[in-house]
Structures are given as structure tokens and as C-alpha cells.
PDB file of N, CA and C in Angstrom:
ATOM      1  N   MET A 270       0.800  -1.208   0.000  1.00 67.00           N
ATOM      2  CA  MET A 270       0.000   0.000   0.000  1.00 67.00           C
ATOM      3  C   MET A 270       0.848   1.280   0.000  1.00 67.00           C
ATOM      4  N   PRO A 271       2.047   1.268   0.610  1.00 73.00           N
ATOM      5  CA  PRO A 271       2.845   2.491   0.549  1.00 73.00           C
ATOM      6  C   PRO A 271       3.211   2.903  -0.870  1.00 73.00           C
ATOM      7  N   GLY A 272       3.346   1.925  -1.766  1.00 84.00           N
ATOM      8  CA  GLY A 272       3.689   2.251  -3.154  1.00 84.00           C
ATOM      9  C   GLY A 272       2.584   3.032  -3.837  1.00 84.00           C
ATOM     10  N   LEU A 273       1.342   2.628  -3.599  1.00 89.00           N
ATOM     11  CA  LEU A 273       0.204   3.338  -4.187  1.00 89.00           C
ATOM     12  C   LEU A 273       0.087   4.746  -3.610  1.00 89.00           C
ATOM     13  N   LEU A 274       0.329   4.884  -2.308  1.00 88.00           N
ATOM     14  CA  LEU A 274       0.296   6.200  -1.680  1.00 88.00           C
ATOM     15  C   LEU A 274       1.398   7.094  -2.240  1.00 88.00           C
ATOM     16  N   ALA A 275       2.564   6.530  -2.488  1.00 90.00           N
ATOM     17  CA  ALA A 275       3.671   7.308  -3.048  1.00 90.00           C
ATOM     18  C   ALA A 275       3.355   7.777  -4.462  1.00 90.00           C
ATOM     19  N   ILE A 276       2.717   6.913  -5.244  1.00 93.00           N
ATOM     20  CA  ILE A 276       2.337   7.309  -6.607  1.00 93.00           C
ATOM     21  C   ILE A 276       1.343   8.466  -6.565  1.00 93.00           C
ATOM     22  N   GLY A 277       0.354   8.378  -5.686  1.00 93.00           N
ATOM     23  CA  GLY A 277      -0.612   9.467  -5.536  1.00 93.00           C
ATOM     24  C   GLY A 277       0.033  10.739  -5.039  1.00 93.00           C
ATOM     25  N   ALA A 278       1.020  10.609  -4.145  1.00 95.00           N
ATOM     26  CA  ALA A 278       1.708  11.781  -3.619  1.00 95.00           C
ATOM     27  C   ALA A 278       2.493  12.495  -4.709  1.00 95.00           C
ATOM     28  N   VAL A 279       3.221  11.732  -5.506  1.00 95.00           N
ATOM     29  CA  VAL A 279       4.010  12.338  -6.586  1.00 95.00           C
ATOM     30  C   VAL A 279       3.091  12.976  -7.621  1.00 95.00           C
ATOM     31  N   THR A 280       1.971  12.327  -7.900  1.00 96.00           N
ATOM     32  CA  THR A 280       0.995  12.898  -8.830  1.00 96.00           C
ATOM     33  C   THR A 280       0.439  14.209  -8.305  1.00 96.00           C
ATOM     34  N   SER A 281       0.114  14.248  -7.019  1.00 96.00           N
ATOM     35  CA  SER A 281      -0.409  15.469  -6.417  1.00 96.00           C
ATOM     36  C   SER A 281       0.626  16.597  -6.459  1.00 96.00           C
ATOM     37  N   ILE A 282       1.869  16.266  -6.181  1.00 96.00           N
ATOM     38  CA  ILE A 282       2.934  17.274  -6.235  1.00 96.00           C
ATOM     39  C   ILE A 282       3.079  17.799  -7.662  1.00 96.00           C
ATOM     40  N   GLY A 283       3.058  16.902  -8.630  1.00 97.00           N
ATOM     41  CA  GLY A 283       3.207  17.311 -10.033  1.00 97.00           C
ATOM     42  C   GLY A 283       2.055  18.180 -10.511  1.00 97.00           C
ATOM     43  N   LEU A 284       0.825  17.772 -10.204  1.00 96.00           N
ATOM     44  CA  LEU A 284      -0.330  18.581 -10.628  1.00 96.00           C
ATOM     45  C   LEU A 284      -0.352  19.935  -9.924  1.00 96.00           C
ATOM     46  N   GLY A 285       0.031  19.951  -8.652  1.00 96.00           N
ATOM     47  CA  GLY A 285       0.105  21.224  -7.939  1.00 96.00           C
ATOM     48  C   GLY A 285       1.139  22.158  -8.533  1.00 96.00           C
ATOM     49  N   ALA A 286       2.294  21.597  -8.909  1.00 96.00           N
ATOM     50  CA  ALA A 286       3.333  22.420  -9.535  1.00 96.00           C
ATOM     51  C   ALA A 286       2.874  22.954 -10.887  1.00 96.00           C
ATOM     52  N   ILE A 287       2.135  22.137 -11.632  1.00 96.00           N
ATOM     53  CA  ILE A 287       1.602  22.623 -12.912  1.00 96.00           C
ATOM     54  C   ILE A 287       0.641  23.778 -12.675  1.00 96.00           C
ATOM     55  N   LEU A 288      -0.231  23.654 -11.672  1.00 93.00           N
ATOM     56  CA  LEU A 288      -1.171  24.740 -11.387  1.00 93.00           C
ATOM     57  C   LEU A 288      -0.458  26.020 -10.963  1.00 93.00           C
ATOM     58  N   VAL A 289       0.623  25.881 -10.206  1.00 94.00           N
ATOM     59  CA  VAL A 289       1.331  27.074  -9.718  1.00 94.00           C
ATOM     60  C   VAL A 289       2.170  27.715 -10.819  1.00 94.00           C
ATOM     61  N   PHE A 290       2.932  26.919 -11.561  1.00 95.00           N
ATOM     62  CA  PHE A 290       3.957  27.482 -12.427  1.00 95.00           C
ATOM     63  C   PHE A 290       3.652  27.460 -13.921  1.00 95.00           C
ATOM     64  N   ALA A 291       2.777  26.580 -14.391  1.00 94.00           N
ATOM     65  CA  ALA A 291       2.662  26.393 -15.837  1.00 94.00           C
ATOM     66  C   ALA A 291       1.320  26.811 -16.435  1.00 94.00           C
ATOM     67  N   VAL A 292       0.368  27.194 -15.616  1.00 90.00           N
ATOM     68  CA  VAL A 292      -0.963  27.520 -16.123  1.00 90.00           C
ATOM     69  C   VAL A 292      -1.212  29.005 -15.885  1.00 90.00           C
ATOM     70  N   ASP A 293      -1.809  29.660 -16.883  1.00 88.00           N
ATOM     71  CA  ASP A 293      -2.031  31.098 -16.731  1.00 88.00           C
ATOM     72  C   ASP A 293      -3.502  31.501 -16.667  1.00 88.00           C
ATOM     73  N   TRP A 294      -4.442  30.547 -16.722  1.00 84.00           N
ATOM     74  CA  TRP A 294      -5.854  30.904 -16.637  1.00 84.00           C
ATOM     75  C   TRP A 294      -6.289  31.019 -15.189  1.00 84.00           C
ATOM     76  N   GLN A 295      -7.393  31.710 -14.971  1.00 82.00           N
ATOM     77  CA  GLN A 295      -7.913  31.937 -13.614  1.00 82.00           C
ATOM     78  C   GLN A 295      -9.273  31.284 -13.459  1.00 82.00           C
ATOM     79  N   TRP A 296      -9.562  30.823 -12.249  1.00 81.00           N
ATOM     80  CA  TRP A 296     -10.881  30.302 -11.915  1.00 81.00           C
ATOM     81  C   TRP A 296     -11.718  31.416 -11.327  1.00 81.00           C
ATOM     82  N   GLU A 297     -13.006  31.342 -11.544  1.00 88.00           N
ATOM     83  CA  GLU A 297     -13.935  32.271 -10.897  1.00 88.00           C
ATOM     84  C   GLU A 297     -14.147  31.804  -9.458  1.00 88.00           C
ATOM     85  N   GLY A 298     -13.701  32.570  -8.500  1.00 87.00           N
ATOM     86  CA  GLY A 298     -13.921  32.247  -7.100  1.00 87.00           C
ATOM     87  C   GLY A 298     -12.855  31.386  -6.456  1.00 87.00           C
ATOM     88  N   ALA A 299     -11.753  31.102  -7.149  1.00 87.00           N
ATOM     89  CA  ALA A 299     -10.675  30.303  -6.558  1.00 87.00           C
ATOM     90  C   ALA A 299      -9.329  30.889  -6.972  1.00 87.00           C
ATOM     91  N   ASP A 300      -8.376  30.808  -6.073  1.00 91.00           N
ATOM     92  CA  ASP A 300      -7.039  31.308  -6.349  1.00 91.00           C
ATOM     93  C   ASP A 300      -6.169  30.129  -6.780  1.00 91.00           C
ATOM     94  N   ARG A 301      -5.891  30.032  -8.072  1.00 92.00           N
ATOM     95  CA  ARG A 301      -5.187  28.898  -8.656  1.00 92.00           C
ATOM     96  C   ARG A 301      -3.832  28.615  -8.008  1.00 92.00           C
ATOM     97  N   PRO A 302      -2.963  29.611  -7.779  1.00 92.00           N
ATOM     98  CA  PRO A 302      -1.681  29.299  -7.147  1.00 92.00           C
ATOM     99  C   PRO A 302      -1.827  28.735  -5.726  1.00 92.00           C
ATOM    100  N   VAL A 303      -2.804  29.211  -4.990  1.00 93.00           N
ATOM    101  CA  VAL A 303      -3.004  28.696  -3.638  1.00 93.00           C
ATOM    102  C   VAL A 303      -3.470  27.240  -3.686  1.00 93.00           C
ATOM    103  N   VAL A 304      -4.359  26.930  -4.619  1.00 94.00           N
ATOM    104  CA  VAL A 304      -4.812  25.547  -4.780  1.00 94.00           C
ATOM    105  C   VAL A 304      -3.623  24.659  -5.147  1.00 94.00           C
ATOM    106  N   GLY A 305      -2.760  25.119  -6.013  1.00 95.00           N
ATOM    107  CA  GLY A 305      -1.573  24.356  -6.394  1.00 95.00           C
ATOM    108  C   GLY A 305      -0.621  24.154  -5.232  1.00 95.00           C
ATOM    109  N   LEU A 306      -0.422  25.183  -4.428  1.00 96.00           N
ATOM    110  CA  LEU A 306       0.454  25.049  -3.262  1.00 96.00           C
ATOM    111  C   LEU A 306      -0.120  24.081  -2.240  1.00 96.00           C
ATOM    112  N   ILE A 307      -1.434  24.110  -2.055  1.00 97.00           N
ATOM    113  CA  ILE A 307      -2.067  23.169  -1.132  1.00 97.00           C
ATOM    114  C   ILE A 307      -1.898  21.746  -1.649  1.00 97.00           C
ATOM    115  N   MET A 308      -2.074  21.545  -2.952  1.00 97.00           N
ATOM    116  CA  MET A 308      -1.885  20.207  -3.521  1.00 97.00           C
ATOM    117  C   MET A 308      -0.448  19.725  -3.338  1.00 97.00           C
ATOM    118  N   MET A 309       0.519  20.627  -3.520  1.00 97.00           N
ATOM    119  CA  MET A 309       1.908  20.234  -3.341  1.00 97.00           C
ATOM    120  C   MET A 309       2.205  19.907  -1.881  1.00 97.00           C
ATOM    121  N   ALA A 310       1.646  20.675  -0.948  1.00 97.00           N
ATOM    122  CA  ALA A 310       1.868  20.416   0.474  1.00 97.00           C
ATOM    123  C   ALA A 310       1.250  19.083   0.893  1.00 97.00           C
ATOM    124  N   VAL A 311       0.039  18.807   0.438  1.00 97.00           N
ATOM    125  CA  VAL A 311      -0.608  17.532   0.752  1.00 97.00           C
ATOM    126  C   VAL A 311       0.179  16.374   0.135  1.00 97.00           C
ATOM    127  N   GLY A 312       0.680  16.564  -1.068  1.00 96.00           N
ATOM    128  CA  GLY A 312       1.500  15.536  -1.699  1.00 96.00           C
ATOM    129  C   GLY A 312       2.783  15.269  -0.934  1.00 96.00           C
ATOM    130  N   MET A 313       3.404  16.312  -0.420  1.00 96.00           N
ATOM    131  CA  MET A 313       4.624  16.136   0.382  1.00 96.00           C
ATOM    132  C   MET A 313       4.323  15.368   1.664  1.00 96.00           C
ATOM    133  N   LEU A 314       3.217  15.713   2.329  1.00 96.00           N
ATOM    134  CA  LEU A 314       2.841  14.986   3.539  1.00 96.00           C
ATOM    135  C   LEU A 314       2.553  13.523   3.236  1.00 96.00           C
ATOM    136  N   ALA A 315       1.880  13.256   2.133  1.00 94.00           N
ATOM    137  CA  ALA A 315       1.597  11.875   1.748  1.00 94.00           C
ATOM    138  C   ALA A 315       2.879  11.124   1.397  1.00 94.00           C
ATOM    139  N   LEU A 316       3.827  11.808   0.778  1.00 93.00           N
ATOM    140  CA  LEU A 316       5.094  11.168   0.443  1.00 93.00           C
ATOM    141  C   LEU A 316       5.881  10.818   1.700  1.00 93.00           C
ATOM    142  N   VAL A 317       5.862  11.720   2.676  1.00 93.00           N
ATOM    143  CA  VAL A 317       6.519  11.432   3.952  1.00 93.00           C
ATOM    144  C   VAL A 317       5.835  10.246   4.633  1.00 93.00           C
ATOM    145  N   ALA A 318       4.503  10.218   4.610  1.00 92.00           N
ATOM    146  CA  ALA A 318       3.772   9.107   5.209  1.00 92.00           C
ATOM    147  C   ALA A 318       4.096   7.796   4.499  1.00 92.00           C
ATOM    148  N   ALA A 319       4.194   7.832   3.174  1.00 89.00           N
ATOM    149  CA  ALA A 319       4.495   6.615   2.416  1.00 89.00           C
ATOM    150  C   ALA A 319       5.892   6.104   2.735  1.00 89.00           C
ATOM    151  N   THR A 320       6.860   6.993   2.821  1.00 89.00           N
ATOM    152  CA  THR A 320       8.221   6.549   3.142  1.00 89.00           C
ATOM    153  C   THR A 320       8.294   6.041   4.576  1.00 89.00           C
ATOM    154  N   HIS A 321       7.535   6.649   5.471  1.00 89.00           N
ATOM    155  CA  HIS A 321       7.493   6.190   6.858  1.00 89.00           C
ATOM    156  C   HIS A 321       6.866   4.794   6.931  1.00 89.00           C
ATOM    157  N   MET A 322       5.784   4.577   6.199  1.00 85.00           N
ATOM    158  CA  MET A 322       5.135   3.272   6.177  1.00 85.00           C
ATOM    159  C   MET A 322       6.039   2.229   5.529  1.00 85.00           C
ATOM    160  N   TYR A 323       6.745   2.604   4.483  1.00 79.00           N
ATOM    161  CA  TYR A 323       7.642   1.681   3.811  1.00 79.00           C
ATOM    162  C   TYR A 323       8.788   1.284   4.743  1.00 79.00           C
ATOM    163  N   GLY A 324       9.297   2.229   5.517  1.00 77.00           N
ATOM    164  CA  GLY A 324      10.362   1.935   6.472  1.00 77.00           C
ATOM    165  C   GLY A 324       9.902   0.977   7.547  1.00 77.00           C
ATOM    166  N   HIS A 325       8.669   1.121   8.002  1.00 69.00           N
ATOM    167  CA  HIS A 325       8.152   0.215   9.017  1.00 69.00           C
ATOM    168  C   HIS A 325       7.891  -1.167   8.456  1.00 69.00           C
ATOM    169  N   ASP A 326       7.465  -1.256   7.204  1.00 59.00           N
ATOM    170  CA  ASP A 326       7.221  -2.565   6.591  1.00 59.00           C
ATOM    171  C   ASP A 326       8.530  -3.322   6.393  1.00 59.00           C
ATOM    172  N   SER A 327       9.589  -2.637   6.027  1.00 58.00           N
ATOM    173  CA  SER A 327      10.842  -3.338   5.748  1.00 58.00           C
ATOM    174  C   SER A 327      11.590  -3.725   7.021  1.00 58.00           C
ATOM    175  N   HIS A 328      11.305  -3.058   8.145  1.00 57.00           N
ATOM    176  CA  HIS A 328      11.982  -3.357   9.403  1.00 57.00           C
ATOM    177  C   HIS A 328      11.126  -4.161  10.361  1.00 57.00           C
ATOM    178  N   SER A 329       9.990  -4.641   9.928  1.00 56.00           N
ATOM    179  CA  SER A 329       9.087  -5.336  10.853  1.00 56.00           C
ATOM    180  C   SER A 329       9.475  -6.795  11.063  1.00 56.00           C
ATOM    181  N   GLY A 330      10.409  -7.311  10.284  1.00 56.00           N
ATOM    182  CA  GLY A 330      10.838  -8.677  10.451  1.00 56.00           C
ATOM    183  C   GLY A 330       9.952  -9.680   9.733  1.00 56.00           C
ATOM    184  N   ARG A 331       9.003  -9.202   8.959  1.00 55.00           N
ATOM    185  CA  ARG A 331       8.139 -10.110   8.216  1.00 55.00           C
ATOM    186  C   ARG A 331       8.898 -10.709   7.033  1.00 55.00           C
ATOM    187  N   THR A 332       8.602 -11.952   6.747  1.00 54.00           N
ATOM    188  CA  THR A 332       9.156 -12.574   5.555  1.00 54.00           C
ATOM    189  C   THR A 332       8.023 -12.921   4.613  1.00 54.00           C
ATOM    190  N   SER A 333       8.290 -12.749   3.347  1.00 50.00           N
ATOM    191  CA  SER A 333       7.235 -13.055   2.383  1.00 50.00           C
ATOM    192  C   SER A 333       7.628 -14.164   1.458  1.00 50.00           C
TER     193      SER A 333
END
């Protein structure tokens, strides 16, 4: 499951960066750069969570 979370985190970071740096249109009632920054921050938190979960899975002593 950490792998799927990491993929979603990287996707969120990438889409947020596109919204902040590569798009020039505006939404009615929403601030596009702020939405992009929030997406990047959530993606970073998810990436940290995924790496933390992956570290616990590899050190738990389980054999597969």
C-alpha cells in the first residue's frame, strides 16, 4: 500500500506544480496558485507518510 500512496503523492505534487507554475488561466472564485500550493503540500505529507510506512514494513521482520 505504501507504493500506491507514493504514486498518488508524486501525482499530487506534479499537478500542484503545474497549477502554480505552468498555467495562466484563472478560476472564478478560486485562487489557482493557492490551490496548487495546497496540492503540493498535501503531496509532500503523503510522500513522507508513504516513506514512513515503507520503512516500518521493511523493518518489521516479516518474511514473504
